[in-house]
Amino acid sequence: MLIVQKFGGTSVGDLERIQNVANRVSKTLQEGHQVVVVVSAMSGETNKLIAYAEHYTPSPERSEVDMLLSSGERVTAALLSIALNAMGHKAASMSGRRAGIVTDNVHTKARIESIDPSAMHAELAAGKVVVVAGFQGVSESGQVTTLGRGGSDLSAVALAGALEADLCEIYTDVDGIYTTDPRIEPKARKMDKISYDEMLELASLGAKVLQNRSVELAKKLNVNLVTRSSFSDAEGTLI
Ligand code: ADP
Ligand code: ASP
Ligand code: MG
């Protein structure tokens, strides 16, 4: 199978957690699958960078904000790739640009217009695991763009669609989709399955566990989406 695995900020929150992610990816590779990994910035990093920009002005140029924020995901992608190579795998990290993600030019909230997966296919064909920096693309004029908060989910779903992946796994800090936020409501119940539309409703009510646009796109492209924990082997929720 070709599997896209996305790891959110908490899952890559420090160097040991990135190693934990490398171990998981390694296990999937050893099972004989091809893997494209999508990573977020280390937790807190995006907020920190926004605060840095706002040190100078409350309204920094949005194109500069994108240049700044996109760096967070690149750090994680490169570190994970280095960790995988150190384990004896062949890994290649990519910015959104090299992954072929072209967007409109609405900086900080760009929409994906097209994806050219040829560089990813070439690396996969060379036996590599591809590690893509989430949350970013490039506009037609060549400027880096970002996809809105939580946008690495969208990167993962869009890449899964473009690669015609068999499965898109979203690894996060809870073991699936609950009836309500399990961190706020201890009685929340985990669901084994949820429809795209029910998930869209939860997302539009503010359940940031999956970014709204990513659910819309998964529905449109019919992507097999699973949300699960990077800290346990629990089954997760199929959307
Ligand atoms: P990541 O950094 O991995 O993208 P997020 O913080 O964006 O993770 O999303 C995961 C969080 O979503 C969980 O920690 C949880 O508090 C929250 N959440 C809100 N609503 C739900 C829900 N219905 N089911 C599961 N998690 C939810
Ligand atoms: N790092 C970005 C954010 O914090 C994107 C993501 O994590 O999905 O919004
Ligand atoms: Mg998120």
PDB file of C-alpha atoms and ligand atoms in Angstrom:
ATOM      1  CA  MET A   1       0.000   0.000   0.000  1.00  0.00           C
ATOM      2  CA  LEU A   2       0.937   3.648  -0.379  1.00  0.00           C
ATOM      3  CA  ILE A   3       0.196   5.366   2.909  1.00  0.00           C
ATOM      4  CA  VAL A   4       0.297   9.066   3.792  1.00  0.00           C
ATOM      5  CA  GLN A   5       1.044   9.555   7.498  1.00  0.00           C
ATOM      6  CA  LYS A   6       0.631  13.023   8.998  1.00  0.00           C
ATOM      7  CA  PHE A   7       2.073  13.893  12.408  1.00  0.00           C
ATOM      8  CA  GLY A   8       0.842  17.000  14.227  1.00  0.00           C
ATOM      9  CA  GLY A   9       2.739  19.429  16.429  1.00  0.00           C
ATOM     10  CA  THR A  10       2.545  17.541  19.725  1.00  0.00           C
ATOM     11  CA  SER A  11       3.638  14.329  18.005  1.00  0.00           C
ATOM     12  CA  VAL A  12       6.849  16.045  16.860  1.00  0.00           C
ATOM     13  CA  GLY A  13       7.107  18.333  19.906  1.00  0.00           C
ATOM     14  CA  ASP A  14      10.711  17.507  20.812  1.00  0.00           C
ATOM     15  CA  LEU A  15      13.655  15.478  19.499  1.00  0.00           C
ATOM     16  CA  GLU A  16      12.589  12.316  21.313  1.00  0.00           C
ATOM     17  CA  ARG A  17       9.091  12.561  19.899  1.00  0.00           C
ATOM     18  CA  ILE A  18      10.520  12.959  16.412  1.00  0.00           C
ATOM     19  CA  GLN A  19      12.463   9.740  17.077  1.00  0.00           C
ATOM     20  CA  ASN A  20       9.194   8.120  18.157  1.00  0.00           C
ATOM     21  CA  VAL A  21       7.678   9.202  14.836  1.00  0.00           C
ATOM     22  CA  ALA A  22      10.699   7.811  12.970  1.00  0.00           C
ATOM     23  CA  ASN A  23      10.185   4.477  14.755  1.00  0.00           C
ATOM     24  CA  ARG A  24       6.524   4.390  13.692  1.00  0.00           C
ATOM     25  CA  VAL A  25       7.342   5.235  10.103  1.00  0.00           C
ATOM     26  CA  SER A  26      10.094   2.608  10.178  1.00  0.00           C
ATOM     27  CA  LYS A  27       7.606  -0.007  11.321  1.00  0.00           C
ATOM     28  CA  THR A  28       5.261   0.844   8.439  1.00  0.00           C
ATOM     29  CA  LEU A  29       8.159   0.607   5.971  1.00  0.00           C
ATOM     30  CA  GLN A  30       9.162  -2.767   7.397  1.00  0.00           C
ATOM     31  CA  GLU A  31       5.630  -3.997   6.796  1.00  0.00           C
ATOM     32  CA  GLY A  32       6.360  -3.405   3.106  1.00  0.00           C
ATOM     33  CA  HIS A  33       4.410  -0.190   2.521  1.00  0.00           C
ATOM     34  CA  GLN A  34       5.488   2.934   0.685  1.00  0.00           C
ATOM     35  CA  VAL A  35       5.174   5.981   2.918  1.00  0.00           C
ATOM     36  CA  VAL A  36       4.839   9.708   2.387  1.00  0.00           C
ATOM     37  CA  VAL A  37       5.041  11.521   5.714  1.00  0.00           C
ATOM     38  CA  VAL A  38       3.627  15.011   6.293  1.00  0.00           C
ATOM     39  CA  VAL A  39       4.760  16.901   9.375  1.00  0.00           C
ATOM     40  CA  SER A  40       3.689  19.959  11.315  1.00  0.00           C
ATOM     41  CA  ALA A  41       6.012  22.359  13.070  1.00  0.00           C
ATOM     42  CA  MET A  42       7.054  21.348  16.596  1.00  0.00           C
ATOM     43  CA  SER A  43       4.275  22.326  19.008  1.00  0.00           C
ATOM     44  CA  GLY A  44       4.314  26.005  19.956  1.00  0.00           C
ATOM     45  CA  GLU A  45       6.657  26.875  17.100  1.00  0.00           C
ATOM     46  CA  THR A  46       4.103  28.521  14.804  1.00  0.00           C
ATOM     47  CA  ASN A  47       2.723  30.644  17.650  1.00  0.00           C
ATOM     48  CA  LYS A  48       6.235  31.626  18.656  1.00  0.00           C
ATOM     49  CA  LEU A  49       7.073  32.768  15.128  1.00  0.00           C
ATOM     50  CA  ILE A  50       3.842  34.786  14.899  1.00  0.00           C
ATOM     51  CA  ALA A  51       4.738  36.510  18.159  1.00  0.00           C
ATOM     52  CA  TYR A  52       8.213  37.270  16.793  1.00  0.00           C
ATOM     53  CA  ALA A  53       6.721  38.972  13.734  1.00  0.00           C
ATOM     54  CA  GLU A  54       4.277  40.934  15.884  1.00  0.00           C
ATOM     55  CA  HIS A  55       7.142  42.201  17.996  1.00  0.00           C
ATOM     56  CA  TYR A  56       7.697  44.774  15.242  1.00  0.00           C
ATOM     57  CA  THR A  57       4.189  45.546  14.050  1.00  0.00           C
ATOM     58  CA  PRO A  58       0.662  44.281  14.696  1.00  0.00           C
ATOM     59  CA  SER A  59       0.219  43.796  10.935  1.00  0.00           C
ATOM     60  CA  PRO A  60       3.299  42.264   9.328  1.00  0.00           C
ATOM     61  CA  GLU A  61       3.170  41.732   5.544  1.00  0.00           C
ATOM     62  CA  ARG A  62       1.371  38.458   4.964  1.00  0.00           C
ATOM     63  CA  SER A  63       3.880  37.273   2.410  1.00  0.00           C
ATOM     64  CA  GLU A  64       6.646  37.735   4.994  1.00  0.00           C
ATOM     65  CA  VAL A  65       4.582  35.885   7.587  1.00  0.00           C
ATOM     66  CA  ASP A  66       4.370  32.959   5.168  1.00  0.00           C
ATOM     67  CA  MET A  67       8.124  33.026   4.597  1.00  0.00           C
ATOM     68  CA  LEU A  68       8.559  32.924   8.364  1.00  0.00           C
ATOM     69  CA  LEU A  69       5.931  30.334   9.315  1.00  0.00           C
ATOM     70  CA  SER A  70       6.800  27.886   6.558  1.00  0.00           C
ATOM     71  CA  SER A  71      10.215  27.459   8.189  1.00  0.00           C
ATOM     72  CA  GLY A  72       8.669  25.653  11.192  1.00  0.00           C
ATOM     73  CA  GLU A  73       7.489  22.681   9.148  1.00  0.00           C
ATOM     74  CA  ARG A  74      10.753  22.538   7.199  1.00  0.00           C
ATOM     75  CA  VAL A  75      12.718  22.102  10.420  1.00  0.00           C
ATOM     76  CA  THR A  76      10.628  19.093  11.422  1.00  0.00           C
ATOM     77  CA  ALA A  77      10.710  17.537   7.952  1.00  0.00           C
ATOM     78  CA  ALA A  78      14.491  17.738   7.759  1.00  0.00           C
ATOM     79  CA  LEU A  79      14.974  16.414  11.313  1.00  0.00           C
ATOM     80  CA  LEU A  80      12.662  13.455  10.713  1.00  0.00           C
ATOM     81  CA  SER A  81      14.422  12.668   7.468  1.00  0.00           C
ATOM     82  CA  ILE A  82      17.808  12.811   9.221  1.00  0.00           C
ATOM     83  CA  ALA A  83      16.490  10.505  11.970  1.00  0.00           C
ATOM     84  CA  LEU A  84      15.165   8.002   9.394  1.00  0.00           C
ATOM     85  CA  ASN A  85      18.440   8.007   7.470  1.00  0.00           C
ATOM     86  CA  ALA A  86      20.323   7.446  10.733  1.00  0.00           C
ATOM     87  CA  MET A  87      18.180   4.341  11.268  1.00  0.00           C
ATOM     88  CA  GLY A  88      19.316   2.965   7.914  1.00  0.00           C
ATOM     89  CA  HIS A  89      16.304   3.996   5.820  1.00  0.00           C
ATOM     90  CA  LYS A  90      16.565   6.142   2.719  1.00  0.00           C
ATOM     91  CA  ALA A  91      14.574   9.321   3.302  1.00  0.00           C
ATOM     92  CA  ALA A  92      14.198  12.602   1.442  1.00  0.00           C
ATOM     93  CA  SER A  93      12.553  15.694   2.886  1.00  0.00           C
ATOM     94  CA  MET A  94      10.739  18.212   0.715  1.00  0.00           C
ATOM     95  CA  SER A  95       9.306  21.682   1.072  1.00  0.00           C
ATOM     96  CA  GLY A  96       5.770  22.193  -0.194  1.00  0.00           C
ATOM     97  CA  ARG A  97       7.271  23.611  -3.355  1.00  0.00           C
ATOM     98  CA  ARG A  98       9.266  20.481  -4.187  1.00  0.00           C
ATOM     99  CA  ALA A  99       6.245  18.348  -3.354  1.00  0.00           C
ATOM    100  CA  GLY A 100       4.570  20.200  -6.224  1.00  0.00           C
ATOM    101  CA  ILE A 101       1.909  22.040  -4.214  1.00  0.00           C
ATOM    102  CA  VAL A 102       0.794  25.126  -6.147  1.00  0.00           C
ATOM    103  CA  THR A 103      -1.644  27.531  -4.470  1.00  0.00           C
ATOM    104  CA  ASP A 104      -3.356  30.833  -5.148  1.00  0.00           C
ATOM    105  CA  ASN A 105      -1.606  33.908  -3.759  1.00  0.00           C
ATOM    106  CA  VAL A 106      -3.834  34.535  -0.734  1.00  0.00           C
ATOM    107  CA  HIS A 107      -1.008  34.626   1.790  1.00  0.00           C
ATOM    108  CA  THR A 108      -1.590  32.934   5.188  1.00  0.00           C
ATOM    109  CA  LYS A 109      -4.815  31.329   3.880  1.00  0.00           C
ATOM    110  CA  ALA A 110      -3.887  30.022   0.470  1.00  0.00           C
ATOM    111  CA  ARG A 111      -5.970  27.477  -1.414  1.00  0.00           C
ATOM    112  CA  ILE A 112      -4.332  24.584  -3.193  1.00  0.00           C
ATOM    113  CA  GLU A 113      -4.831  24.843  -6.955  1.00  0.00           C
ATOM    114  CA  SER A 114      -2.827  21.902  -8.205  1.00  0.00           C
ATOM    115  CA  ILE A 115      -0.318  19.279  -7.153  1.00  0.00           C
ATOM    116  CA  ASP A 116       2.398  17.818  -9.350  1.00  0.00           C
ATOM    117  CA  PRO A 117       3.442  14.635  -7.529  1.00  0.00           C
ATOM    118  CA  SER A 118       6.288  13.743  -9.935  1.00  0.00           C
ATOM    119  CA  ALA A 119       9.159  14.551  -7.539  1.00  0.00           C
ATOM    120  CA  MET A 120       7.492  12.454  -4.820  1.00  0.00           C
ATOM    121  CA  HIS A 121       6.942   9.577  -7.257  1.00  0.00           C
ATOM    122  CA  ALA A 122      10.588   9.739  -8.343  1.00  0.00           C
ATOM    123  CA  GLU A 123      11.824   9.481  -4.747  1.00  0.00           C
ATOM    124  CA  LEU A 124       9.381   6.680  -3.952  1.00  0.00           C
ATOM    125  CA  ALA A 125      10.514   4.817  -7.072  1.00  0.00           C
ATOM    126  CA  ALA A 126      14.097   5.166  -5.818  1.00  0.00           C
ATOM    127  CA  GLY A 127      13.009   3.315  -2.685  1.00  0.00           C
ATOM    128  CA  LYS A 128      12.857   6.344  -0.444  1.00  0.00           C
ATOM    129  CA  VAL A 129      10.427   7.480   2.179  1.00  0.00           C
ATOM    130  CA  VAL A 130       9.333  11.042   1.401  1.00  0.00           C
ATOM    131  CA  VAL A 131       8.945  13.552   4.242  1.00  0.00           C
ATOM    132  CA  VAL A 132       6.971  16.647   3.256  1.00  0.00           C
ATOM    133  CA  ALA A 133       6.803  19.888   5.219  1.00  0.00           C
ATOM    134  CA  GLY A 134       3.090  20.438   5.814  1.00  0.00           C
ATOM    135  CA  PHE A 135       1.055  23.652   5.809  1.00  0.00           C
ATOM    136  CA  GLN A 136       2.720  25.222   2.759  1.00  0.00           C
ATOM    137  CA  GLY A 137       2.855  25.560  -0.969  1.00  0.00           C
ATOM    138  CA  VAL A 138       4.063  28.001  -3.537  1.00  0.00           C
ATOM    139  CA  SER A 139       2.057  30.539  -5.537  1.00  0.00           C
ATOM    140  CA  GLU A 140       2.279  30.727  -9.311  1.00  0.00           C
ATOM    141  CA  SER A 141       4.563  33.730  -8.929  1.00  0.00           C
ATOM    142  CA  GLY A 142       6.934  31.553  -6.894  1.00  0.00           C
ATOM    143  CA  GLN A 143       6.318  32.913  -3.409  1.00  0.00           C
ATOM    144  CA  VAL A 144       5.917  30.551  -0.482  1.00  0.00           C
ATOM    145  CA  THR A 145       2.367  30.434   0.895  1.00  0.00           C
ATOM    146  CA  THR A 146       0.721  28.811   3.924  1.00  0.00           C
ATOM    147  CA  LEU A 147      -2.645  27.104   4.101  1.00  0.00           C
ATOM    148  CA  GLY A 148      -4.210  28.519   7.282  1.00  0.00           C
ATOM    149  CA  ARG A 149      -3.955  27.269  10.859  1.00  0.00           C
ATOM    150  CA  GLY A 150      -4.110  23.505  11.120  1.00  0.00           C
ATOM    151  CA  GLY A 151      -3.193  23.384   7.433  1.00  0.00           C
ATOM    152  CA  SER A 152      -0.918  20.353   7.638  1.00  0.00           C
ATOM    153  CA  ASP A 153      -4.075  18.226   7.746  1.00  0.00           C
ATOM    154  CA  LEU A 154      -4.992  19.739   4.389  1.00  0.00           C
ATOM    155  CA  SER A 155      -1.513  19.053   3.000  1.00  0.00           C
ATOM    156  CA  ALA A 156      -1.843  15.401   4.003  1.00  0.00           C
ATOM    157  CA  VAL A 157      -5.283  14.922   2.449  1.00  0.00           C
ATOM    158  CA  ALA A 158      -4.365  16.799  -0.732  1.00  0.00           C
ATOM    159  CA  LEU A 159      -1.178  14.771  -1.167  1.00  0.00           C
ATOM    160  CA  ALA A 160      -3.054  11.531  -0.507  1.00  0.00           C
ATOM    161  CA  GLY A 161      -5.479  12.544  -3.261  1.00  0.00           C
ATOM    162  CA  ALA A 162      -2.754  13.515  -5.736  1.00  0.00           C
ATOM    163  CA  LEU A 163      -0.765  10.328  -5.046  1.00  0.00           C
ATOM    164  CA  GLU A 164      -3.905   8.183  -5.086  1.00  0.00           C
ATOM    165  CA  ALA A 165      -2.766   6.798  -1.747  1.00  0.00           C
ATOM    166  CA  ASP A 166      -4.607   3.844  -0.258  1.00  0.00           C
ATOM    167  CA  LEU A 167      -4.817   5.461   3.164  1.00  0.00           C
ATOM    168  CA  CYS A 168      -4.248   8.799   4.887  1.00  0.00           C
ATOM    169  CA  GLU A 169      -3.472   8.501   8.593  1.00  0.00           C
ATOM    170  CA  ILE A 170      -3.636  11.610  10.779  1.00  0.00           C
ATOM    171  CA  TYR A 171      -1.565  11.009  13.915  1.00  0.00           C
ATOM    172  CA  THR A 172      -2.313  13.334  16.804  1.00  0.00           C
ATOM    173  CA  ASP A 173      -2.431  13.492  20.608  1.00  0.00           C
ATOM    174  CA  VAL A 174      -5.845  11.827  21.047  1.00  0.00           C
ATOM    175  CA  ASP A 175      -6.684   8.332  19.859  1.00  0.00           C
ATOM    176  CA  GLY A 176      -9.513   9.268  17.525  1.00  0.00           C
ATOM    177  CA  ILE A 177     -12.604  11.390  17.038  1.00  0.00           C
ATOM    178  CA  TYR A 178     -14.801  11.761  20.110  1.00  0.00           C
ATOM    179  CA  THR A 179     -18.377  12.930  20.432  1.00  0.00           C
ATOM    180  CA  THR A 180     -16.959  16.175  21.891  1.00  0.00           C
ATOM    181  CA  ASP A 181     -13.462  17.381  22.840  1.00  0.00           C
ATOM    182  CA  PRO A 182     -12.175  14.692  25.247  1.00  0.00           C
ATOM    183  CA  ARG A 183      -9.884  17.209  26.935  1.00  0.00           C
ATOM    184  CA  ILE A 184     -12.862  19.300  27.989  1.00  0.00           C
ATOM    185  CA  GLU A 185     -15.566  16.646  28.449  1.00  0.00           C
ATOM    186  CA  PRO A 186     -14.333  13.527  30.281  1.00  0.00           C
ATOM    187  CA  LYS A 187     -17.532  11.676  29.304  1.00  0.00           C
ATOM    188  CA  ALA A 188     -16.818  12.124  25.600  1.00  0.00           C
ATOM    189  CA  ARG A 189     -17.081   8.856  23.722  1.00  0.00           C
ATOM    190  CA  LYS A 190     -14.644   7.702  21.030  1.00  0.00           C
ATOM    191  CA  MET A 191     -16.164   6.711  17.708  1.00  0.00           C
ATOM    192  CA  ASP A 192     -14.843   3.860  15.558  1.00  0.00           C
ATOM    193  CA  LYS A 193     -16.311   5.431  12.443  1.00  0.00           C
ATOM    194  CA  ILE A 194     -17.821   8.770  11.485  1.00  0.00           C
ATOM    195  CA  SER A 195     -19.155   9.990   8.128  1.00  0.00           C
ATOM    196  CA  TYR A 196     -17.521  12.857   6.258  1.00  0.00           C
ATOM    197  CA  ASP A 197     -20.599  14.979   6.891  1.00  0.00           C
ATOM    198  CA  GLU A 198     -20.707  14.307  10.627  1.00  0.00           C
ATOM    199  CA  MET A 199     -16.991  15.106  10.777  1.00  0.00           C
ATOM    200  CA  LEU A 200     -17.559  18.316   8.820  1.00  0.00           C
ATOM    201  CA  GLU A 201     -20.178  19.320  11.347  1.00  0.00           C
ATOM    202  CA  LEU A 202     -17.813  18.681  14.273  1.00  0.00           C
ATOM    203  CA  ALA A 203     -15.028  20.575  12.490  1.00  0.00           C
ATOM    204  CA  SER A 204     -17.253  23.549  11.725  1.00  0.00           C
ATOM    205  CA  LEU A 205     -18.299  23.636  15.389  1.00  0.00           C
ATOM    206  CA  GLY A 206     -14.620  24.171  16.162  1.00  0.00           C
ATOM    207  CA  ALA A 207     -13.273  20.677  16.853  1.00  0.00           C
ATOM    208  CA  LYS A 208      -9.775  21.444  15.612  1.00  0.00           C
ATOM    209  CA  VAL A 209      -8.839  17.758  15.635  1.00  0.00           C
ATOM    210  CA  LEU A 210      -9.170  17.923  11.834  1.00  0.00           C
ATOM    211  CA  GLN A 211      -9.024  21.166   9.903  1.00  0.00           C
ATOM    212  CA  ASN A 212     -12.329  21.951   8.222  1.00  0.00           C
ATOM    213  CA  ARG A 213     -10.986  22.260   4.688  1.00  0.00           C
ATOM    214  CA  SER A 214      -9.159  18.964   4.970  1.00  0.00           C
ATOM    215  CA  VAL A 215     -12.420  17.153   5.704  1.00  0.00           C
ATOM    216  CA  GLU A 216     -14.147  18.868   2.769  1.00  0.00           C
ATOM    217  CA  LEU A 217     -11.345  17.795   0.474  1.00  0.00           C
ATOM    218  CA  ALA A 218     -11.270  14.229   1.818  1.00  0.00           C
ATOM    219  CA  LYS A 219     -14.969  13.978   1.038  1.00  0.00           C
ATOM    220  CA  LYS A 220     -14.519  15.416  -2.448  1.00  0.00           C
ATOM    221  CA  LEU A 221     -11.568  13.157  -3.304  1.00  0.00           C
ATOM    222  CA  ASN A 222     -12.925  10.171  -1.404  1.00  0.00           C
ATOM    223  CA  VAL A 223      -9.735   9.808   0.662  1.00  0.00           C
ATOM    224  CA  ASN A 224      -9.674   7.014   3.253  1.00  0.00           C
ATOM    225  CA  LEU A 225      -8.943   9.069   6.346  1.00  0.00           C
ATOM    226  CA  VAL A 226      -8.066   7.667   9.768  1.00  0.00           C
ATOM    227  CA  THR A 227      -7.341   9.698  12.897  1.00  0.00           C
ATOM    228  CA  ARG A 228      -5.268   7.993  15.566  1.00  0.00           C
ATOM    229  CA  SER A 229      -2.744   8.607  18.329  1.00  0.00           C
ATOM    230  CA  SER A 230       0.994   8.724  17.794  1.00  0.00           C
ATOM    231  CA  PHE A 231       1.429   7.729  21.452  1.00  0.00           C
ATOM    232  CA  SER A 232      -0.551   4.460  21.468  1.00  0.00           C
ATOM    233  CA  ASP A 233      -1.483   1.578  19.214  1.00  0.00           C
ATOM    234  CA  ALA A 234      -5.227   2.129  19.659  1.00  0.00           C
ATOM    235  CA  GLU A 235      -7.282   1.680  16.481  1.00  0.00           C
ATOM    236  CA  GLY A 236      -8.362   5.265  15.807  1.00  0.00           C
ATOM    237  CA  THR A 237     -11.416   6.547  13.963  1.00  0.00           C
ATOM    238  CA  LEU A 238     -12.215   5.968  10.284  1.00  0.00           C
ATOM    239  CA  ILE A 239     -13.778   8.950   8.568  1.00  0.00           C
TER     240      ILE A 239
HETATM  241  P1  ADP B   1      -2.306  18.289  15.975  1.00  0.00           P
HETATM  242  O1  ADP B   1      -1.298  19.212  16.567  1.00  0.00           O
HETATM  243  O2  ADP B   1      -1.896  16.845  16.002  1.00  0.00           O
HETATM  244  O3  ADP B   1      -2.783  18.733  14.629  1.00  0.00           O
HETATM  245  P2  ADP B   1      -4.634  19.454  17.233  1.00  0.00           P
HETATM  246  O4  ADP B   1      -4.286  20.087  18.536  1.00  0.00           O
HETATM  247  O5  ADP B   1      -4.795  20.324  16.039  1.00  0.00           O
HETATM  248  O6  ADP B   1      -3.551  18.308  16.953  1.00  0.00           O
HETATM  249  O7  ADP B   1      -5.958  18.576  17.396  1.00  0.00           O
HETATM  250  C1  ADP B   1      -6.045  17.605  18.401  1.00  0.00           C
HETATM  251  C2  ADP B   1      -6.905  18.125  19.528  1.00  0.00           C
HETATM  252  O8  ADP B   1      -8.238  18.295  19.076  1.00  0.00           O
HETATM  253  C3  ADP B   1      -7.044  17.176  20.705  1.00  0.00           C
HETATM  254  O9  ADP B   1      -5.985  17.338  21.620  1.00  0.00           O
HETATM  255  C4  ADP B   1      -8.407  17.546  21.293  1.00  0.00           C
HETATM  256  O10 ADP B   1      -8.284  18.333  22.465  1.00  0.00           O
HETATM  257  C5  ADP B   1      -9.049  18.407  20.220  1.00  0.00           C
HETATM  258  N1  ADP B   1     -10.431  18.014  19.901  1.00  0.00           N
HETATM  259  C6  ADP B   1     -11.460  18.879  19.812  1.00  0.00           C
HETATM  260  N2  ADP B   1     -12.600  18.240  19.532  1.00  0.00           N
HETATM  261  C7  ADP B   1     -12.309  16.921  19.430  1.00  0.00           C
HETATM  262  C8  ADP B   1     -13.081  15.751  19.153  1.00  0.00           C
HETATM  263  N3  ADP B   1     -14.414  15.803  18.916  1.00  0.00           N
HETATM  264  N4  ADP B   1     -12.440  14.546  19.137  1.00  0.00           N
HETATM  265  C9  ADP B   1     -11.111  14.466  19.362  1.00  0.00           C
HETATM  266  N5  ADP B   1     -10.328  15.558  19.627  1.00  0.00           N
HETATM  267  C10 ADP B   1     -10.903  16.777  19.663  1.00  0.00           C
HETATM  268  N1  ASP B   2       1.928  24.586  12.230  1.00  0.00           N
HETATM  269  C1  ASP B   2       0.664  25.041  11.675  1.00  0.00           C
HETATM  270  C2  ASP B   2      -0.257  25.510  12.783  1.00  0.00           C
HETATM  271  O1  ASP B   2       0.137  25.490  13.942  1.00  0.00           O
HETATM  272  C3  ASP B   2       0.007  24.006  10.817  1.00  0.00           C
HETATM  273  C4  ASP B   2      -0.382  22.719  11.489  1.00  0.00           C
HETATM  274  O2  ASP B   2       0.125  22.395  12.573  1.00  0.00           O
HETATM  275  O3  ASP B   2      -1.213  21.998  10.924  1.00  0.00           O
HETATM  276  O4  ASP B   2      -1.338  25.943  12.513  1.00  0.00           O
HETATM  277 MG    MG B   3      -4.148  20.244  14.028  1.00  0.00          MG
END
